[in-house]
């Protein structure tokens, strides 16, 4: 069979292209109506002054974005969000990869371990945060009681009185909820690696660490990129945990919490829209950097 024959067989049959477009059209319509149209509307509205407490909606250009640069509340929320992103990405990636490696070695009862692992991710974020709110409670919380039982504390501690501790505790609740998703993504990538590669590497004298570095890590690069991407995006959009655990406090306020405060409590809708646009751009840029870095360092030459 020559090359021309192969090309002829792979050439689309007349009418198949239009049929494919017809099948894809509902997805295009849904994406346009639920994602692209609201996104364009939000960007355009951020260029106007939309405030129910003031008449009219005049065009003000980039004034909302300029005011965001000097807003101290936005600066606090930005730093908090960056800390959340760093903690979430590191802990979810390391913990998720460790859980995936362990599950990949299990041969019996894996379904029960997976069910237990996925449970925090299946629970609604609000329920998860309320459970941890009880754990962190300074009067009757489980955390204080456990630490006192093992002798690490003499009296109850109000955990959210300290800025750094509060950020860490909120991040841990978020990691607890999202780590299972990272583990499942990486487990799927691990199970796609042929076992023959490890057997050949062992015959060549490669140890576990070398196998991980030379075989496992490059071959799960795609899954790792997806895991890093989703961890970054979800951490940038952290809201439920910060709001339920510590309300509107500046110590733990995230960017999305600041968007809520600006748009729905202060009723500065266009100001909140401008901040949400910047948060979206930042999460996409950081996520893209992670993806490109992973592919660059783990690809085969």
mmCIF file of C-alpha atoms in Angstrom:
data_model
loop_
_atom_site.group_PDB
_atom_site.id
_atom_site.type_symbol
_atom_site.label_atom_id
_atom_site.label_comp_id
_atom_site.label_asym_id
_atom_site.label_seq_id
_atom_site.Cartn_x
_atom_site.Cartn_y
_atom_site.Cartn_z
ATOM 1 C CA UNK A 1 0.000 0.000 0.000
ATOM 2 C CA UNK A 2 1.583 3.257 -1.134
ATOM 3 C CA UNK A 3 1.354 6.705 0.424
ATOM 4 C CA UNK A 4 -1.231 7.964 -2.069
ATOM 5 C CA UNK A 5 -3.572 5.081 -1.248
ATOM 6 C CA UNK A 6 -3.316 5.844 2.475
ATOM 7 C CA UNK A 7 -4.080 9.498 1.818
ATOM 8 C CA UNK A 8 -7.104 8.564 -0.255
ATOM 9 C CA UNK A 9 -8.489 6.391 2.554
ATOM 10 C CA UNK A 10 -7.915 9.076 5.163
ATOM 11 C CA UNK A 11 -9.515 11.789 3.046
ATOM 12 C CA UNK A 12 -12.931 12.806 4.512
ATOM 13 C CA UNK A 13 -15.986 11.544 2.690
ATOM 14 C CA UNK A 14 -18.044 14.425 1.200
ATOM 15 C CA UNK A 15 -20.618 15.455 3.755
ATOM 16 C CA UNK A 16 -18.783 14.060 6.807
ATOM 17 C CA UNK A 17 -17.285 17.470 7.625
ATOM 18 C CA UNK A 18 -20.731 19.070 7.759
ATOM 19 C CA UNK A 19 -22.079 16.152 9.762
ATOM 20 C CA UNK A 20 -19.279 16.615 12.289
ATOM 21 C CA UNK A 21 -20.079 20.324 12.555
ATOM 22 C CA UNK A 22 -23.738 19.512 13.174
ATOM 23 C CA UNK A 23 -22.769 17.189 16.045
ATOM 24 C CA UNK A 24 -20.439 19.802 17.536
ATOM 25 C CA UNK A 25 -22.880 22.698 17.114
ATOM 26 C CA UNK A 26 -24.813 22.094 20.392
ATOM 27 C CA UNK A 27 -21.540 22.202 22.365
ATOM 28 C CA UNK A 28 -20.546 25.411 20.596
ATOM 29 C CA UNK A 29 -23.911 26.992 21.389
ATOM 30 C CA UNK A 30 -23.756 25.949 25.057
ATOM 31 C CA UNK A 31 -20.163 27.182 25.456
ATOM 32 C CA UNK A 32 -20.986 30.463 23.734
ATOM 33 C CA UNK A 33 -24.091 31.106 25.851
ATOM 34 C CA UNK A 34 -22.647 30.027 29.205
ATOM 35 C CA UNK A 35 -18.978 31.037 28.890
ATOM 36 C CA UNK A 36 -18.012 33.344 26.042
ATOM 37 C CA UNK A 37 -21.015 35.712 26.046
ATOM 38 C CA UNK A 38 -20.896 36.290 29.850
ATOM 39 C CA UNK A 39 -17.119 36.732 29.637
ATOM 40 C CA UNK A 40 -17.356 39.397 26.924
ATOM 41 C CA UNK A 41 -20.226 41.095 28.785
ATOM 42 C CA UNK A 42 -18.206 41.179 32.009
ATOM 43 C CA UNK A 43 -15.183 42.694 30.279
ATOM 44 C CA UNK A 44 -17.319 45.372 28.616
ATOM 45 C CA UNK A 45 -19.249 46.198 31.812
ATOM 46 C CA UNK A 46 -15.980 46.617 33.708
ATOM 47 C CA UNK A 47 -15.280 49.625 31.498
ATOM 48 C CA UNK A 48 -18.408 51.395 32.760
ATOM 49 C CA UNK A 49 -19.481 52.693 36.154
ATOM 50 C CA UNK A 50 -22.293 50.362 37.182
ATOM 51 C CA UNK A 51 -23.405 51.405 40.646
ATOM 52 C CA UNK A 52 -27.062 51.205 41.787
ATOM 53 C CA UNK A 53 -26.390 53.985 44.314
ATOM 54 C CA UNK A 54 -25.458 56.464 41.566
ATOM 55 C CA UNK A 55 -27.556 57.352 38.487
ATOM 56 C CA UNK A 56 -26.359 56.461 35.004
ATOM 57 C CA UNK A 57 -23.677 54.093 33.780
ATOM 58 C CA UNK A 58 -21.081 56.309 32.078
ATOM 59 C CA UNK A 59 -18.089 54.930 30.204
ATOM 60 C CA UNK A 60 -14.982 55.309 32.393
ATOM 61 C CA UNK A 61 -12.496 53.190 30.457
ATOM 62 C CA UNK A 62 -9.739 51.655 32.561
ATOM 63 C CA UNK A 63 -10.479 53.700 35.686
ATOM 64 C CA UNK A 64 -11.703 50.640 37.610
ATOM 65 C CA UNK A 65 -8.468 48.833 36.818
ATOM 66 C CA UNK A 66 -6.405 51.851 37.867
ATOM 67 C CA UNK A 67 -8.244 52.061 41.183
ATOM 68 C CA UNK A 68 -7.609 48.360 41.793
ATOM 69 C CA UNK A 69 -3.849 48.966 41.643
ATOM 70 C CA UNK A 70 -4.006 51.288 44.672
ATOM 71 C CA UNK A 71 -6.701 49.477 46.675
ATOM 72 C CA UNK A 72 -5.095 48.125 49.873
ATOM 73 C CA UNK A 73 -7.864 45.546 50.341
ATOM 74 C CA UNK A 74 -7.180 44.168 46.875
ATOM 75 C CA UNK A 75 -3.454 44.048 47.634
ATOM 76 C CA UNK A 76 -4.087 42.063 50.841
ATOM 77 C CA UNK A 77 -6.412 39.679 48.994
ATOM 78 C CA UNK A 78 -3.872 39.252 46.187
ATOM 79 C CA UNK A 79 -1.059 38.276 48.560
ATOM 80 C CA UNK A 80 -3.360 35.901 50.412
ATOM 81 C CA UNK A 81 -4.419 34.292 47.132
ATOM 82 C CA UNK A 82 -0.810 33.857 45.993
ATOM 83 C CA UNK A 83 -0.045 32.092 49.276
ATOM 84 C CA UNK A 84 -3.104 29.869 48.789
ATOM 85 C CA UNK A 85 -1.950 29.011 45.256
ATOM 86 C CA UNK A 86 1.588 28.104 46.336
ATOM 87 C CA UNK A 87 0.399 25.978 49.276
ATOM 88 C CA UNK A 88 -2.342 24.273 47.277
ATOM 89 C CA UNK A 89 -0.188 23.466 44.258
ATOM 90 C CA UNK A 90 2.706 22.098 46.319
ATOM 91 C CA UNK A 91 0.635 20.085 48.796
ATOM 92 C CA UNK A 92 -1.871 18.765 46.270
ATOM 93 C CA UNK A 93 0.809 17.755 43.780
ATOM 94 C CA UNK A 94 3.086 16.041 46.316
ATOM 95 C CA UNK A 95 0.226 14.464 48.258
ATOM 96 C CA UNK A 96 -1.725 13.505 45.146
ATOM 97 C CA UNK A 97 1.309 11.925 43.511
ATOM 98 C CA UNK A 98 2.116 9.993 46.679
ATOM 99 C CA UNK A 99 -1.474 8.744 46.958
ATOM 100 C CA UNK A 100 -1.524 7.806 43.270
ATOM 101 C CA UNK A 101 1.745 5.856 43.558
ATOM 102 C CA UNK A 102 0.439 3.929 46.566
ATOM 103 C CA UNK A 103 -2.907 3.169 44.925
ATOM 104 C CA UNK A 104 -1.146 2.052 41.770
ATOM 105 C CA UNK A 105 0.660 -0.637 43.819
ATOM 106 C CA UNK A 106 -2.546 -1.911 45.424
ATOM 107 C CA UNK A 107 -4.076 -4.955 43.725
ATOM 108 C CA UNK A 108 -6.894 -5.920 46.108
ATOM 109 C CA UNK A 109 -9.489 -3.558 47.564
ATOM 110 C CA UNK A 110 -8.427 -0.597 45.440
ATOM 111 C CA UNK A 111 -12.060 0.371 44.802
ATOM 112 C CA UNK A 112 -12.677 0.838 48.537
ATOM 113 C CA UNK A 113 -9.561 2.949 48.951
ATOM 114 C CA UNK A 114 -10.582 5.058 45.962
ATOM 115 C CA UNK A 115 -14.057 5.551 47.432
ATOM 116 C CA UNK A 116 -12.545 6.729 50.721
ATOM 117 C CA UNK A 117 -10.085 8.992 48.909
ATOM 118 C CA UNK A 118 -12.720 10.624 46.710
ATOM 119 C CA UNK A 119 -15.168 11.302 49.563
ATOM 120 C CA UNK A 120 -13.823 14.785 50.511
ATOM 121 C CA UNK A 121 -13.955 15.860 46.859
ATOM 122 C CA UNK A 122 -17.536 14.581 46.463
ATOM 123 C CA UNK A 123 -18.817 16.572 49.430
ATOM 124 C CA UNK A 124 -20.049 20.104 48.688
ATOM 125 C CA UNK A 125 -17.415 22.758 49.531
ATOM 126 C CA UNK A 126 -19.716 24.357 52.094
ATOM 127 C CA UNK A 127 -20.199 21.049 53.936
ATOM 128 C CA UNK A 128 -16.458 20.425 53.923
ATOM 129 C CA UNK A 129 -15.746 23.884 55.312
ATOM 130 C CA UNK A 130 -18.403 23.518 58.034
ATOM 131 C CA UNK A 131 -16.877 20.227 59.171
ATOM 132 C CA UNK A 132 -13.464 21.851 59.454
ATOM 133 C CA UNK A 133 -14.993 24.873 61.190
ATOM 134 C CA UNK A 134 -16.064 22.496 63.942
ATOM 135 C CA UNK A 135 -12.580 20.922 64.028
ATOM 136 C CA UNK A 136 -10.916 24.356 64.390
ATOM 137 C CA UNK A 137 -13.404 25.629 66.992
ATOM 138 C CA UNK A 138 -11.400 27.141 69.894
ATOM 139 C CA UNK A 139 -13.810 25.958 72.597
ATOM 140 C CA UNK A 140 -14.807 22.402 71.695
ATOM 141 C CA UNK A 141 -12.931 21.747 68.446
ATOM 142 C CA UNK A 142 -11.309 18.411 67.729
ATOM 143 C CA UNK A 143 -7.912 19.944 66.905
ATOM 144 C CA UNK A 144 -7.474 21.618 70.296
ATOM 145 C CA UNK A 145 -8.651 18.528 72.154
ATOM 146 C CA UNK A 146 -6.272 16.234 70.260
ATOM 147 C CA UNK A 147 -3.267 18.505 70.788
ATOM 148 C CA UNK A 148 -4.074 18.803 74.502
ATOM 149 C CA UNK A 149 -4.505 15.034 74.763
ATOM 150 C CA UNK A 150 -0.970 14.411 73.430
ATOM 151 C CA UNK A 151 0.508 17.193 75.574
ATOM 152 C CA UNK A 152 1.331 19.692 72.819
ATOM 153 C CA UNK A 153 -1.079 22.323 74.202
ATOM 154 C CA UNK A 154 -1.925 23.417 77.726
ATOM 155 C CA UNK A 155 -4.973 25.501 76.836
ATOM 156 C CA UNK A 156 -7.279 26.078 73.889
ATOM 157 C CA UNK A 157 -5.963 28.183 71.010
ATOM 158 C CA UNK A 158 -7.980 30.529 68.802
ATOM 159 C CA UNK A 159 -6.349 29.464 65.548
ATOM 160 C CA UNK A 160 -7.573 32.308 63.376
ATOM 161 C CA UNK A 161 -6.111 35.013 65.614
ATOM 162 C CA UNK A 162 -2.747 34.586 63.886
ATOM 163 C CA UNK A 163 -2.501 35.680 60.238
ATOM 164 C CA UNK A 164 -0.025 33.033 59.071
ATOM 165 C CA UNK A 165 -1.729 30.203 60.930
ATOM 166 C CA UNK A 166 -5.113 31.241 59.570
ATOM 167 C CA UNK A 167 -3.837 31.216 55.972
ATOM 168 C CA UNK A 168 -2.328 27.763 56.452
ATOM 169 C CA UNK A 169 -5.485 26.325 58.007
ATOM 170 C CA UNK A 170 -7.716 27.654 55.215
ATOM 171 C CA UNK A 171 -5.292 26.286 52.617
ATOM 172 C CA UNK A 172 -5.293 22.869 54.312
ATOM 173 C CA UNK A 173 -9.087 22.684 54.108
ATOM 174 C CA UNK A 174 -8.908 23.500 50.397
ATOM 175 C CA UNK A 175 -6.154 20.907 49.864
ATOM 176 C CA UNK A 176 -8.182 18.306 51.766
ATOM 177 C CA UNK A 177 -11.029 18.827 49.294
ATOM 178 C CA UNK A 178 -9.042 19.034 46.045
ATOM 179 C CA UNK A 179 -6.190 16.553 46.613
ATOM 180 C CA UNK A 180 -8.342 13.533 45.601
ATOM 181 C CA UNK A 181 -8.869 15.025 42.134
ATOM 182 C CA UNK A 182 -5.106 15.371 41.651
ATOM 183 C CA UNK A 183 -4.588 11.803 42.864
ATOM 184 C CA UNK A 184 -7.170 10.417 40.418
ATOM 185 C CA UNK A 185 -5.650 12.301 37.471
ATOM 186 C CA UNK A 186 -2.160 11.055 38.285
ATOM 187 C CA UNK A 187 -3.389 7.507 38.987
ATOM 188 C CA UNK A 188 -4.925 7.379 35.508
ATOM 189 C CA UNK A 189 -1.615 8.554 34.033
ATOM 190 C CA UNK A 190 0.336 5.939 36.016
ATOM 191 C CA UNK A 191 -1.910 3.096 34.906
ATOM 192 C CA UNK A 192 -1.281 4.009 31.268
ATOM 193 C CA UNK A 193 2.476 3.305 31.596
ATOM 194 C CA UNK A 194 3.433 -0.115 30.142
ATOM 195 C CA UNK A 195 4.891 -2.450 32.760
ATOM 196 C CA UNK A 196 7.488 -3.703 30.270
ATOM 197 C CA UNK A 197 9.384 -0.428 30.598
ATOM 198 C CA UNK A 198 9.976 -0.990 34.315
ATOM 199 C CA UNK A 199 11.032 -4.590 33.752
ATOM 200 C CA UNK A 200 13.559 -3.520 31.103
ATOM 201 C CA UNK A 201 14.874 -0.780 33.383
ATOM 202 C CA UNK A 202 15.361 -3.253 36.243
ATOM 203 C CA UNK A 203 17.288 -5.586 33.953
ATOM 204 C CA UNK A 204 19.576 -2.661 33.160
ATOM 205 C CA UNK A 205 20.207 -2.128 36.877
ATOM 206 C CA UNK A 206 17.958 0.904 37.433
ATOM 207 C CA UNK A 207 16.689 1.425 40.978
ATOM 208 C CA UNK A 208 13.279 2.767 42.074
ATOM 209 C CA UNK A 209 14.407 6.415 42.083
ATOM 210 C CA UNK A 210 15.953 6.188 38.640
ATOM 211 C CA UNK A 211 12.862 4.443 37.281
ATOM 212 C CA UNK A 212 10.721 7.219 38.705
ATOM 213 C CA UNK A 213 12.928 9.936 37.218
ATOM 214 C CA UNK A 214 13.521 8.343 33.813
ATOM 215 C CA UNK A 215 10.214 6.533 33.197
ATOM 216 C CA UNK A 216 7.399 7.556 35.526
ATOM 217 C CA UNK A 217 7.877 11.315 35.570
ATOM 218 C CA UNK A 218 8.253 11.810 31.789
ATOM 219 C CA UNK A 219 5.314 9.528 30.984
ATOM 220 C CA UNK A 220 2.915 11.208 33.413
ATOM 221 C CA UNK A 221 3.889 14.691 32.184
ATOM 222 C CA UNK A 222 0.479 15.180 30.569
ATOM 223 C CA UNK A 223 -1.422 14.175 33.688
ATOM 224 C CA UNK A 224 0.905 16.230 35.862
ATOM 225 C CA UNK A 225 0.317 19.287 33.688
ATOM 226 C CA UNK A 226 -3.461 18.846 34.003
ATOM 227 C CA UNK A 227 -3.159 18.362 37.776
ATOM 228 C CA UNK A 228 -1.022 21.493 38.197
ATOM 229 C CA UNK A 229 -3.412 23.444 36.007
ATOM 230 C CA UNK A 230 -6.545 22.501 37.919
ATOM 231 C CA UNK A 231 -4.813 23.037 41.284
ATOM 232 C CA UNK A 232 -3.788 26.545 40.260
ATOM 233 C CA UNK A 233 -7.178 27.530 38.847
ATOM 234 C CA UNK A 234 -9.158 26.183 41.815
ATOM 235 C CA UNK A 235 -6.784 27.851 44.301
ATOM 236 C CA UNK A 236 -7.173 31.181 42.504
ATOM 237 C CA UNK A 237 -10.943 30.772 42.789
ATOM 238 C CA UNK A 238 -10.909 29.811 46.483
ATOM 239 C CA UNK A 239 -13.948 31.289 48.208
ATOM 240 C CA UNK A 240 -16.064 28.862 50.249
ATOM 241 C CA UNK A 241 -13.338 27.826 52.683
ATOM 242 C CA UNK A 242 -12.090 31.354 53.386
ATOM 243 C CA UNK A 243 -15.589 32.789 53.766
ATOM 244 C CA UNK A 244 -17.039 30.086 56.016
ATOM 245 C CA UNK A 245 -13.960 29.649 58.217
ATOM 246 C CA UNK A 246 -13.121 33.321 58.775
ATOM 247 C CA UNK A 247 -15.740 35.467 57.076
ATOM 248 C CA UNK A 248 -14.606 38.713 55.452
ATOM 249 C CA UNK A 249 -11.455 39.038 57.558
ATOM 250 C CA UNK A 250 -8.537 40.564 55.654
ATOM 251 C CA UNK A 251 -6.237 37.956 57.204
ATOM 252 C CA UNK A 252 -7.714 35.204 55.025
ATOM 253 C CA UNK A 253 -9.598 37.139 52.343
ATOM 254 C CA UNK A 254 -9.043 35.759 48.833
ATOM 255 C CA UNK A 255 -9.446 37.574 45.513
ATOM 256 C CA UNK A 256 -12.822 35.985 44.865
ATOM 257 C CA UNK A 257 -13.946 36.984 48.348
ATOM 258 C CA UNK A 258 -12.854 40.529 47.532
ATOM 259 C CA UNK A 259 -14.872 40.341 44.298
ATOM 260 C CA UNK A 260 -17.917 39.354 46.341
ATOM 261 C CA UNK A 261 -17.312 42.135 48.851
ATOM 262 C CA UNK A 262 -16.911 44.770 46.135
ATOM 263 C CA UNK A 263 -19.792 43.713 43.915
ATOM 264 C CA UNK A 264 -22.457 42.420 46.293
ATOM 265 C CA UNK A 265 -21.749 44.092 49.619
ATOM 266 C CA UNK A 266 -20.382 47.456 48.510
ATOM 267 C CA UNK A 267 -22.610 47.356 45.365
ATOM 268 C CA UNK A 268 -19.774 48.435 43.075
ATOM 269 C CA UNK A 269 -20.623 45.969 40.355
ATOM 270 C CA UNK A 270 -18.266 47.171 37.632
ATOM 271 C CA UNK A 271 -15.411 47.383 40.156
ATOM 272 C CA UNK A 272 -16.009 43.766 41.124
ATOM 273 C CA UNK A 273 -16.203 42.793 37.456
ATOM 274 C CA UNK A 274 -12.836 44.395 36.775
ATOM 275 C CA UNK A 275 -11.279 42.484 39.671
ATOM 276 C CA UNK A 276 -12.822 39.201 38.482
ATOM 277 C CA UNK A 277 -11.375 39.757 34.998
ATOM 278 C CA UNK A 278 -7.891 40.291 36.461
ATOM 279 C CA UNK A 279 -8.243 37.188 38.655
ATOM 280 C CA UNK A 280 -9.241 35.117 35.625
ATOM 281 C CA UNK A 281 -6.274 36.372 33.583
ATOM 282 C CA UNK A 282 -3.849 35.739 36.447
ATOM 283 C CA UNK A 283 -5.063 32.172 36.993
ATOM 284 C CA UNK A 284 -4.815 31.388 33.278
ATOM 285 C CA UNK A 285 -1.315 32.868 32.952
ATOM 286 C CA UNK A 286 0.058 31.061 36.006
ATOM 287 C CA UNK A 287 -1.578 27.816 34.932
ATOM 288 C CA UNK A 288 -0.050 28.126 31.458
ATOM 289 C CA UNK A 289 3.397 28.723 32.951
ATOM 290 C CA UNK A 290 3.123 25.529 34.996
ATOM 291 C CA UNK A 291 1.961 23.495 32.009
ATOM 292 C CA UNK A 292 4.741 24.739 29.728
ATOM 293 C CA UNK A 293 7.374 24.204 32.415
ATOM 294 C CA UNK A 294 6.299 20.626 33.062
ATOM 295 C CA UNK A 295 6.286 19.754 29.365
ATOM 296 C CA UNK A 296 9.663 21.417 28.793
ATOM 297 C CA UNK A 297 11.396 19.579 31.640
ATOM 298 C CA UNK A 298 9.852 16.139 31.140
ATOM 299 C CA UNK A 299 9.555 15.768 27.369
ATOM 300 C CA UNK A 300 11.638 13.308 25.439
ATOM 301 C CA UNK A 301 14.357 14.785 23.174
#
